[in-house]
């Protein structure tokens, strides 16, 4: 099955669980919009953690092909973490990403596992100065309406 996430323009919805640095669980929801133009691919999204008060994270990615097959390079600006750079590596039914902030303080990894053309499982963890800052599990569903 060909990957649809990143590779096709679409809107996606996220639902899952966010884990803070202390391991506390919170419901999360989010939305992602992937667009392609002749100049670049973009992914704009937000994730809201249902803590008290609720916290919303936003990201805007620019995605580009690389000189390696099955690898996409990306850069994003996160208002809290600064500029992040990483890759998306296609590995069978999964897309694996590893990233680091420009100053080296923040890093992380996440995996998207394709269940079908409209559904992915997402698992990730982020670090600040080498210590776990947050983690999440979510299901991404393509909006088909």
mmCIF file of C-alpha atoms in Angstrom:
data_model
loop_
_atom_site.group_PDB
_atom_site.id
_atom_site.type_symbol
_atom_site.label_atom_id
_atom_site.label_comp_id
_atom_site.label_asym_id
_atom_site.label_seq_id
_atom_site.Cartn_x
_atom_site.Cartn_y
_atom_site.Cartn_z
ATOM 1 C CA UNK A 1 0.000 0.000 0.000
ATOM 2 C CA UNK A 2 1.392 3.403 -0.981
ATOM 3 C CA UNK A 3 1.771 5.992 1.759
ATOM 4 C CA UNK A 4 -0.777 8.794 1.755
ATOM 5 C CA UNK A 5 0.402 10.905 4.730
ATOM 6 C CA UNK A 6 2.775 13.623 3.442
ATOM 7 C CA UNK A 7 2.565 12.242 -0.096
ATOM 8 C CA UNK A 8 -0.965 13.454 -0.878
ATOM 9 C CA UNK A 9 -2.491 16.845 -0.056
ATOM 10 C CA UNK A 10 -5.153 16.280 2.606
ATOM 11 C CA UNK A 11 -6.578 17.326 5.955
ATOM 12 C CA UNK A 12 -6.110 14.960 8.913
ATOM 13 C CA UNK A 13 -7.555 14.791 12.420
ATOM 14 C CA UNK A 14 -5.629 13.503 15.458
ATOM 15 C CA UNK A 15 -6.975 11.943 18.669
ATOM 16 C CA UNK A 16 -4.946 10.280 21.371
ATOM 17 C CA UNK A 17 -3.016 10.583 24.608
ATOM 18 C CA UNK A 18 -0.289 13.052 25.624
ATOM 19 C CA UNK A 19 2.175 12.174 28.411
ATOM 20 C CA UNK A 20 3.987 14.992 30.212
ATOM 21 C CA UNK A 21 7.507 14.783 31.688
ATOM 22 C CA UNK A 22 6.076 13.199 34.858
ATOM 23 C CA UNK A 23 4.147 10.549 32.921
ATOM 24 C CA UNK A 24 0.729 12.093 33.568
ATOM 25 C CA UNK A 25 -1.804 11.329 30.818
ATOM 26 C CA UNK A 26 -4.006 13.872 29.064
ATOM 27 C CA UNK A 27 -6.358 13.551 26.109
ATOM 28 C CA UNK A 28 -5.102 15.227 22.959
ATOM 29 C CA UNK A 29 -6.737 16.359 19.755
ATOM 30 C CA UNK A 30 -5.338 18.031 16.709
ATOM 31 C CA UNK A 31 -5.551 18.786 13.027
ATOM 32 C CA UNK A 32 -3.070 18.753 10.164
ATOM 33 C CA UNK A 33 -3.271 20.224 6.671
ATOM 34 C CA UNK A 34 -0.822 18.986 4.049
ATOM 35 C CA UNK A 35 -0.442 21.020 0.862
ATOM 36 C CA UNK A 36 1.728 20.578 -2.229
ATOM 37 C CA UNK A 37 2.823 23.300 -4.613
ATOM 38 C CA UNK A 38 5.422 23.348 -7.355
ATOM 39 C CA UNK A 39 7.828 25.097 -4.979
ATOM 40 C CA UNK A 40 7.341 23.073 -1.776
ATOM 41 C CA UNK A 41 5.246 20.789 0.393
ATOM 42 C CA UNK A 42 3.911 22.150 3.669
ATOM 43 C CA UNK A 43 2.338 20.660 6.764
ATOM 44 C CA UNK A 44 0.524 23.050 9.084
ATOM 45 C CA UNK A 45 -0.917 21.658 12.253
ATOM 46 C CA UNK A 46 -1.878 22.061 15.868
ATOM 47 C CA UNK A 47 -2.153 19.741 18.832
ATOM 48 C CA UNK A 48 -4.219 20.570 21.896
ATOM 49 C CA UNK A 49 -3.605 18.875 25.241
ATOM 50 C CA UNK A 50 -6.683 18.715 27.478
ATOM 51 C CA UNK A 51 -4.831 19.742 30.645
ATOM 52 C CA UNK A 52 -6.003 22.462 33.016
ATOM 53 C CA UNK A 53 -5.586 24.903 31.420
ATOM 54 C CA UNK A 54 -5.539 23.367 27.931
ATOM 55 C CA UNK A 55 -2.272 23.846 25.999
ATOM 56 C CA UNK A 56 -2.064 24.191 22.218
ATOM 57 C CA UNK A 57 1.102 23.489 20.228
ATOM 58 C CA UNK A 58 1.468 24.621 16.619
ATOM 59 C CA UNK A 59 3.917 23.662 13.904
ATOM 60 C CA UNK A 60 4.528 24.622 10.306
ATOM 61 C CA UNK A 61 6.733 22.228 8.343
ATOM 62 C CA UNK A 62 8.408 22.686 4.975
ATOM 63 C CA UNK A 63 9.086 19.283 3.420
ATOM 64 C CA UNK A 64 11.447 18.557 0.527
ATOM 65 C CA UNK A 65 12.735 15.467 -1.260
ATOM 66 C CA UNK A 66 16.310 14.424 -0.590
ATOM 67 C CA UNK A 67 18.978 12.773 -2.707
ATOM 68 C CA UNK A 68 18.165 9.467 -0.959
ATOM 69 C CA UNK A 69 15.232 7.278 -1.964
ATOM 70 C CA UNK A 70 12.484 6.986 0.656
ATOM 71 C CA UNK A 71 13.763 10.039 2.577
ATOM 72 C CA UNK A 72 12.156 13.453 2.928
ATOM 73 C CA UNK A 73 13.914 16.349 4.678
ATOM 74 C CA UNK A 74 11.953 18.791 6.772
ATOM 75 C CA UNK A 75 12.277 21.980 8.746
ATOM 76 C CA UNK A 76 9.715 23.571 11.029
ATOM 77 C CA UNK A 77 9.352 26.479 13.334
ATOM 78 C CA UNK A 78 7.852 25.692 16.711
ATOM 79 C CA UNK A 79 7.083 28.804 18.784
ATOM 80 C CA UNK A 80 8.244 27.075 21.995
ATOM 81 C CA UNK A 81 11.258 25.126 20.679
ATOM 82 C CA UNK A 82 12.562 27.233 17.814
ATOM 83 C CA UNK A 83 13.668 25.808 14.469
ATOM 84 C CA UNK A 84 13.615 22.020 14.209
ATOM 85 C CA UNK A 85 15.210 19.991 11.400
ATOM 86 C CA UNK A 86 14.781 16.330 10.621
ATOM 87 C CA UNK A 87 13.964 13.628 8.131
ATOM 88 C CA UNK A 88 11.025 11.387 7.366
ATOM 89 C CA UNK A 89 12.289 7.903 6.496
ATOM 90 C CA UNK A 90 9.875 5.530 4.752
ATOM 91 C CA UNK A 91 10.358 2.004 6.101
ATOM 92 C CA UNK A 92 7.716 -0.404 4.815
ATOM 93 C CA UNK A 93 4.378 0.500 6.450
ATOM 94 C CA UNK A 94 6.067 3.110 8.671
ATOM 95 C CA UNK A 95 7.400 6.629 8.360
ATOM 96 C CA UNK A 96 10.056 7.327 11.001
ATOM 97 C CA UNK A 97 11.216 10.825 11.882
ATOM 98 C CA UNK A 98 14.192 11.957 13.933
ATOM 99 C CA UNK A 99 14.795 15.634 14.614
ATOM 100 C CA UNK A 100 16.882 18.156 16.526
ATOM 101 C CA UNK A 101 16.583 21.862 17.235
ATOM 102 C CA UNK A 102 19.026 24.298 15.661
ATOM 103 C CA UNK A 103 20.634 24.921 19.069
ATOM 104 C CA UNK A 104 20.845 21.173 19.841
ATOM 105 C CA UNK A 105 18.833 21.490 23.049
ATOM 106 C CA UNK A 106 15.677 19.729 21.809
ATOM 107 C CA UNK A 107 15.393 16.426 19.977
ATOM 108 C CA UNK A 108 12.902 13.687 19.362
ATOM 109 C CA UNK A 109 11.584 10.889 17.267
ATOM 110 C CA UNK A 110 8.208 9.738 16.075
ATOM 111 C CA UNK A 111 6.803 6.898 14.012
ATOM 112 C CA UNK A 112 3.710 6.883 11.827
ATOM 113 C CA UNK A 113 2.420 3.382 11.023
ATOM 114 C CA UNK A 114 -0.052 3.114 8.163
ATOM 115 C CA UNK A 115 -3.134 1.047 8.984
ATOM 116 C CA UNK A 116 -4.941 1.882 5.720
ATOM 117 C CA UNK A 117 -4.992 4.740 3.201
ATOM 118 C CA UNK A 118 -6.939 6.962 5.609
ATOM 119 C CA UNK A 119 -5.496 5.955 9.005
ATOM 120 C CA UNK A 120 -2.100 6.106 10.705
ATOM 121 C CA UNK A 121 -0.955 5.325 14.237
ATOM 122 C CA UNK A 122 1.464 7.920 15.583
ATOM 123 C CA UNK A 123 3.863 7.450 18.508
ATOM 124 C CA UNK A 124 6.491 9.980 19.528
ATOM 125 C CA UNK A 125 8.749 11.274 22.248
ATOM 126 C CA UNK A 126 10.561 14.594 22.653
ATOM 127 C CA UNK A 127 13.554 15.490 24.795
ATOM 128 C CA UNK A 128 14.985 18.676 26.318
ATOM 129 C CA UNK A 129 18.678 18.493 27.174
ATOM 130 C CA UNK A 130 18.519 14.685 26.826
ATOM 131 C CA UNK A 131 15.646 14.278 29.312
ATOM 132 C CA UNK A 132 12.166 13.182 28.294
ATOM 133 C CA UNK A 133 9.957 16.240 27.964
ATOM 134 C CA UNK A 134 6.797 14.685 26.532
ATOM 135 C CA UNK A 135 5.438 11.720 24.615
ATOM 136 C CA UNK A 136 2.251 10.893 22.755
ATOM 137 C CA UNK A 137 0.223 8.213 21.046
ATOM 138 C CA UNK A 138 -2.449 9.159 18.556
ATOM 139 C CA UNK A 139 -4.499 8.006 15.635
ATOM 140 C CA UNK A 140 -4.486 10.193 12.526
ATOM 141 C CA UNK A 141 -7.550 9.976 10.310
ATOM 142 C CA UNK A 142 -7.771 11.548 6.859
ATOM 143 C CA UNK A 143 -10.829 13.751 6.403
ATOM 144 C CA UNK A 144 -12.562 12.365 3.336
ATOM 145 C CA UNK A 145 -15.618 14.645 3.233
#
